[in-house]
Coordinates of C-alpha atoms and ligand atoms in Angstrom, one line a residue:
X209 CA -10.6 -6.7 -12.5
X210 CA -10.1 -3.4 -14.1
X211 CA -7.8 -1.1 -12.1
X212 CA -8.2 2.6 -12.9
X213 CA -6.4 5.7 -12.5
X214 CA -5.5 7.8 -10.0
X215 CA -5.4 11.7 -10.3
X216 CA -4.3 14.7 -8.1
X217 CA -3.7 17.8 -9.9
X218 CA -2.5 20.9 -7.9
X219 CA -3.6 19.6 -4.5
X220 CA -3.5 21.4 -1.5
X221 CA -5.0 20.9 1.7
X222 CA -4.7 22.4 5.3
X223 CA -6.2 20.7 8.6
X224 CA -7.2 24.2 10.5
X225 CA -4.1 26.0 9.7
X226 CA -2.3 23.2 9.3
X227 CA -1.0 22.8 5.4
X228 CA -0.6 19.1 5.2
X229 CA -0.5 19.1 1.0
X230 CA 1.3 21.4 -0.9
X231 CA 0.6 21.8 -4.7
X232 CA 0.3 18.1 -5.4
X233 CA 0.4 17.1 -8.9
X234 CA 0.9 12.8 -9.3
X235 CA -0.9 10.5 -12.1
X236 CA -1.0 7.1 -11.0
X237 CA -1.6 4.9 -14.2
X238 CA -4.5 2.2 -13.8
X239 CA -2.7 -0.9 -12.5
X240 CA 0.4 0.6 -11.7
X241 CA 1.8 -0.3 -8.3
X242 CA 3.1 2.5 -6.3
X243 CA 4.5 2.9 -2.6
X244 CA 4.5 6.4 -1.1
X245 CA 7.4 6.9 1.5
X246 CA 8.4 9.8 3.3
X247 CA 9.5 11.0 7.3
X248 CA 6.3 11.5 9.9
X249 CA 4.1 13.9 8.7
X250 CA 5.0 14.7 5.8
X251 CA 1.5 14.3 4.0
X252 CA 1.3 10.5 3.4
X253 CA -2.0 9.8 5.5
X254 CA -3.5 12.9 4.6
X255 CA -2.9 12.1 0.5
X256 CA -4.5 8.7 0.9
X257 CA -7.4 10.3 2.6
X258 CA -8.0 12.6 -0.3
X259 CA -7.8 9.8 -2.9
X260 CA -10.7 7.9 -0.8
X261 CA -12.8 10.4 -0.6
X262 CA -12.5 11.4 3.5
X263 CA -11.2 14.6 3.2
X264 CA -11.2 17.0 0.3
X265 CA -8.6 19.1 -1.1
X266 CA -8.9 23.0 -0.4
X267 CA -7.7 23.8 -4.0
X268 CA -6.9 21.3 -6.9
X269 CA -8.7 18.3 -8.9
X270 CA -8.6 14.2 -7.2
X271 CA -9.6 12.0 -9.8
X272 CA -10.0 8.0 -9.8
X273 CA -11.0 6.8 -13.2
X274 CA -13.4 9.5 -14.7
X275 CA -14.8 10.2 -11.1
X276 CA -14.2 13.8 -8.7
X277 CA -13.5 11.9 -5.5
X278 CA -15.0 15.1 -3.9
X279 CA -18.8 15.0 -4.1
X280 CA -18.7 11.2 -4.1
X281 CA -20.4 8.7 -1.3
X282 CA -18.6 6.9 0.5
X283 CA -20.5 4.1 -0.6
X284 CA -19.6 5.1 -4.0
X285 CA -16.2 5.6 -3.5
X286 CA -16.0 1.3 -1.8
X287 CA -16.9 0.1 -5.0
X288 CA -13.9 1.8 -6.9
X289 CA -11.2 2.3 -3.9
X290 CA -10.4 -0.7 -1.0
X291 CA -8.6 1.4 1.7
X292 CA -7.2 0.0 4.9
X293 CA -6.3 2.5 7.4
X294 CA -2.9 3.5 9.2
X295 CA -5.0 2.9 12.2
X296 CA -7.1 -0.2 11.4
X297 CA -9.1 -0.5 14.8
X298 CA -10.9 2.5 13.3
X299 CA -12.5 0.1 10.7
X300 CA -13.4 -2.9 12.5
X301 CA -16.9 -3.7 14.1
X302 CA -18.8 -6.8 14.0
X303 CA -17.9 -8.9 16.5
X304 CA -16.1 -11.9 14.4
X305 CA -13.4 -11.9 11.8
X306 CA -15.6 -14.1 9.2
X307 CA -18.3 -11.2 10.3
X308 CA -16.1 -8.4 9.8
X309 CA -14.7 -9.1 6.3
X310 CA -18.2 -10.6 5.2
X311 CA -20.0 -6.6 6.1
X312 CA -18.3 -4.7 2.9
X313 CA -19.2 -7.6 0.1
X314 CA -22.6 -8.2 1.6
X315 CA -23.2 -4.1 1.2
X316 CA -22.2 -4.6 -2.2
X317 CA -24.1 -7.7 -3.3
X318 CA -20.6 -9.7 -3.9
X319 CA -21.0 -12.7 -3.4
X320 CA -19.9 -14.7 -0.3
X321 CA -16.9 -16.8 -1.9
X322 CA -14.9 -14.0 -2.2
X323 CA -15.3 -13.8 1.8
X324 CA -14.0 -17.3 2.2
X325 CA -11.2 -17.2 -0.6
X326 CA -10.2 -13.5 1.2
X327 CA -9.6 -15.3 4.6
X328 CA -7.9 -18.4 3.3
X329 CA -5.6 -16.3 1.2
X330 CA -4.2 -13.6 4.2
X331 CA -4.1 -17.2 6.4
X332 CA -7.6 -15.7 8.6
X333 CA -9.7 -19.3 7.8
X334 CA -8.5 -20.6 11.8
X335 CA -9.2 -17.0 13.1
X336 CA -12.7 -16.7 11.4
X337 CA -14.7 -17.3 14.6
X338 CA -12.3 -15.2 16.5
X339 CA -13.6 -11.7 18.0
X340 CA -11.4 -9.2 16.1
X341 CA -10.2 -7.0 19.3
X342 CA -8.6 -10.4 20.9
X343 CA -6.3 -10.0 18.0
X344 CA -3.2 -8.3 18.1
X345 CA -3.0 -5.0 16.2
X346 CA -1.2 -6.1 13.4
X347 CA -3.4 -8.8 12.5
X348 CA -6.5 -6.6 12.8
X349 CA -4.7 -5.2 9.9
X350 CA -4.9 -8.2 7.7
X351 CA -8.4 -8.4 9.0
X352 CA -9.0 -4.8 7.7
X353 CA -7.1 -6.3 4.4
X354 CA -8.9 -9.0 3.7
X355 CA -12.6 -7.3 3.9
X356 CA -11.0 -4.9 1.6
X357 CA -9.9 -7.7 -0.9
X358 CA -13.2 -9.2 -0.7
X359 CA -15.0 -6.7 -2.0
X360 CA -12.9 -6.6 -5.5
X361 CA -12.0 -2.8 -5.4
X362 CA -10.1 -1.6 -8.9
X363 CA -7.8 0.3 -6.3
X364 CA -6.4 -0.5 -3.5
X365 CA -4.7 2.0 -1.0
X366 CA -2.8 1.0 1.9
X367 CA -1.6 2.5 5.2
X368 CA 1.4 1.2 6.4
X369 CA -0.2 -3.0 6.2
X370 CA 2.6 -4.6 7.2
X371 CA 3.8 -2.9 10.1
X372 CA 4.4 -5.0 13.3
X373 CA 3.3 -8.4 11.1
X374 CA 5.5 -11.8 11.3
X375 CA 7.4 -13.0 8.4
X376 CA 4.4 -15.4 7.3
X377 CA 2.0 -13.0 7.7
X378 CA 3.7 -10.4 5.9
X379 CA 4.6 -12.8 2.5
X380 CA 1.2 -13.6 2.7
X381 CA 0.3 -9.5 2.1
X382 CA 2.8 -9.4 -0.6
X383 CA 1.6 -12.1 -2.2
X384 CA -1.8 -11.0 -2.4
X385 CA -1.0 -7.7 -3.3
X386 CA 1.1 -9.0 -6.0
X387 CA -1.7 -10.9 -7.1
X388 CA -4.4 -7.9 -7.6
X389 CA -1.6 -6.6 -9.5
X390 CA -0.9 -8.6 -11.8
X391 CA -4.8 -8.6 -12.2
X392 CA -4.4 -5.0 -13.3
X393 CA -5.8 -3.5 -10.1
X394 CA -4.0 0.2 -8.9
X395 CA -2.0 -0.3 -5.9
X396 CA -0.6 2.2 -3.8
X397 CA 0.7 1.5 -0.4
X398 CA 2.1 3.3 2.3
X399 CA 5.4 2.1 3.8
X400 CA 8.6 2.2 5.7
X401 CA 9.3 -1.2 5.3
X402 CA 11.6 -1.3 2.1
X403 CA 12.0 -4.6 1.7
X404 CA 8.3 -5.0 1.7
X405 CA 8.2 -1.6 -0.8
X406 CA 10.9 -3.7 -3.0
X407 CA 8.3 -6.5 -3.7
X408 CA 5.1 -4.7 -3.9
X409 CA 5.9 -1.7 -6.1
X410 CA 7.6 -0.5 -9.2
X411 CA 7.1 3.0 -8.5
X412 CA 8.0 4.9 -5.6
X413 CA 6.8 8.6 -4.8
X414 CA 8.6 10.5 -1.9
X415 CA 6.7 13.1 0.0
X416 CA 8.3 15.6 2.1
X417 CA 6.4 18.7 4.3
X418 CA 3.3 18.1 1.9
X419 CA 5.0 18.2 -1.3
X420 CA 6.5 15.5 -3.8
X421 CA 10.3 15.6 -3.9
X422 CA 11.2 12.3 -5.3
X423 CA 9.4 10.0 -7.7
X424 CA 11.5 7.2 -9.4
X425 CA 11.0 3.4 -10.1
X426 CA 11.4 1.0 -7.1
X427 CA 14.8 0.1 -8.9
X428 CA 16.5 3.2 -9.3
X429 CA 15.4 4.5 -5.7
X430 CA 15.7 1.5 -3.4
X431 CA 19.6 1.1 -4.5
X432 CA 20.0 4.8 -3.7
X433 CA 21.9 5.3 -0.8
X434 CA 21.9 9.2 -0.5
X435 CA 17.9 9.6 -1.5
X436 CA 17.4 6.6 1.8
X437 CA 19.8 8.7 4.3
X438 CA 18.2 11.8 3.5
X439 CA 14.5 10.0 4.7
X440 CA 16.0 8.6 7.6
X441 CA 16.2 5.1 5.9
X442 CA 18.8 2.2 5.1
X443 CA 19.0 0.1 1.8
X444 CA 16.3 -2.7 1.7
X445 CA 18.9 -5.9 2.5
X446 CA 18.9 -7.2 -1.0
X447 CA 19.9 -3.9 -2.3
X448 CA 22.8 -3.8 -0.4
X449 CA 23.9 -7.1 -0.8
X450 CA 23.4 -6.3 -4.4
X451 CA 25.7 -3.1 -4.7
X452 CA 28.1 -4.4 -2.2
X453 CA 29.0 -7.4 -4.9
X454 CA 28.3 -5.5 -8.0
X455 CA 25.7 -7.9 -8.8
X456 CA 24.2 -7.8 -12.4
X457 CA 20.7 -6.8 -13.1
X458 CA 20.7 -3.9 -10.0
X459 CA 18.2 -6.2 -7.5
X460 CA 16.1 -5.4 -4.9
X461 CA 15.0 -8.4 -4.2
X462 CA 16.7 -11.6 -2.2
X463 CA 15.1 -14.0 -5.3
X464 CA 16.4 -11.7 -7.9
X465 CA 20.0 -11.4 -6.2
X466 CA 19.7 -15.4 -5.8
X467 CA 18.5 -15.5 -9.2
X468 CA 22.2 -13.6 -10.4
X469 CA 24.5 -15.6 -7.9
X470 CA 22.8 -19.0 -9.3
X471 CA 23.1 -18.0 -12.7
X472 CA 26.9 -17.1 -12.2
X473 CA 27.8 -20.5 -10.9
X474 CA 30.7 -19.0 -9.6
X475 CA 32.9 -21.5 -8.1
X476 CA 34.0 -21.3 -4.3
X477 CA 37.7 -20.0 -3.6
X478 CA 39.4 -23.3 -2.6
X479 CA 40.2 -23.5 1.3
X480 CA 44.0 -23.2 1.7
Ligands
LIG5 N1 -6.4 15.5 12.2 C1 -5.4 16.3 12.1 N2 -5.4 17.6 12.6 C2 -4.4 18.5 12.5 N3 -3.3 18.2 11.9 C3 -3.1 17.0 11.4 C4 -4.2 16.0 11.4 N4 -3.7 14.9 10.8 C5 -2.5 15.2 10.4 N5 -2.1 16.4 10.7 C6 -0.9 17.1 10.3 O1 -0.8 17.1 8.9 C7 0.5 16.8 8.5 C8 0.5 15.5 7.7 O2 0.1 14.4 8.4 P1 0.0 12.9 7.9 O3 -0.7 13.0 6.6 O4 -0.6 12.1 8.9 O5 1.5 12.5 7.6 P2 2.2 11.1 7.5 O6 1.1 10.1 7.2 O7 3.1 11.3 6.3 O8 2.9 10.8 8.7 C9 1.4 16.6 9.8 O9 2.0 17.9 10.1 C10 0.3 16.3 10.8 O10 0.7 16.8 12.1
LIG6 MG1 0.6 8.3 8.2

């Protein structure tokens, strides 16, 4: 699978009154995996919605691979760009899971074992009979996710998709994200959950009242303390752990910060 880029130059965009995007220049390389974070309303939805194709910008260029996402179908747009909602009940319909994730690659002329491999992968196979409203929200979510990941899109653009999930569920969304990416597909997800950010991007772009104020690798970002305060946020755990021993390596991630305290086979203080 070919991921492809994604473009906005000069973006702006206003609902009513309303400006929601301020002068929005960001080039998201094909493959690159990138997590947009930023307080309430400060444009992260409404960008998202631009690069699918659901709302267009009032001045500026939104480019994925060599298409103008303005102008394009949104049957067009699925075969390039796998979006699941911030609000997933919005995309749901038929009235079983295996139903539901089976509608998007069946429009497309995929073929059905990416259905089955989809729902075995986000941990869905025991759920596949199950109507998708006597689910709780979250895992309508991974629902959503799964017809998304079924149809094979080159990008794939998140809302928010781990919000509210268990600890199973949740590594079992990283995993598969991690997966398309190392396949080369674009990945950009929205998220407060940093721990979650930590292990599914490299990049992180910060939005703030419709603009971009930060953008900085996962690394450099996630172990900075002032940047998080100033969004309202804490270190992701492994971070802090991380900075508060002086760990080697700067990680963001509880294998990488095992990884260094293995490695060091330091030896225990004896008990006095
Ligand atoms: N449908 C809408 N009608 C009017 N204003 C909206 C609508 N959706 C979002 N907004 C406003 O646009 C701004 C950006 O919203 P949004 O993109 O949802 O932010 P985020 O996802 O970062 O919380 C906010 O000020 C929000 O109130
Ligand atoms: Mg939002």
């Amino acid at each position: 699978m070919t991921g492809y880029e994604v473009r906005l130059d000069g973006v702006d965009f206003a609902y009513g009154a309303r400006e929601a995007l301020r002068d929005v220049t960001l080039r998201i390389e094909a493959g690159e995996a990138v997590a947009l974070l930023g307080p309430n309303g400060a444009g992260k939805t409404t960008l998202t919605r631009l690069v699918i194709g659901l709302a267009r910008p009032r001045a500026g260029l939104v480019r994925v691979g060599d298409w103008e996402v303005p102008g394009k179908r949104p049957d067009e747009m699925a075969r390039r760009v796998g979006y699941v909602f911030q609000h997933s009940d919005q995309q749901l319909f038929a009235r079983t899971v295996a139903a539901d994730v089976a509608f998007g690659p069946r429009q497309l002329g995929r073929a059905a074992d990416g259905v089955r491999a989809a729902l075995l992968e986000l941990g869905l196979e025991g759920l596949a009979a199950a109507h998708p409203y006597d689910l709780p929200a979250p895992m309508r979510k991974v629902v959503a996710l799964a017809g998304v990941l079924a149809m094979e899109p080159g990008v794939l653009v998140l809302d928010e998709p781990t919000t509210g999930l268990d600890r199973a569920g949740r590594d079992r969304v990283i995993r598969a994200l991690r997966r398309r990416h190392e396949a080369g597909v674009t990945v950009l997800s929205v998220s407060h959950d940093l721990a979650f950010v930590a292990e599914a991007a490299e990049r992180v772009v910060v939005l703030r009242d419709g603009r971009v104020v930060a953008d900085a690798s996962a690394r450099a970002l996630l172990r900075d303390e002032a940047a998080l305060a100033a969004l309202g946020l804490r270190l992701p755990p492994a971070a802090a752990l991380g900075l508060a021993l002086d760990l080697p390596g700067a990680p963001i991630r509880m294998a990488e910060c095992a990884a260094v305290l293995r490695g060091a086979r330091w030896t225990a203080p004896a008990v006095q």
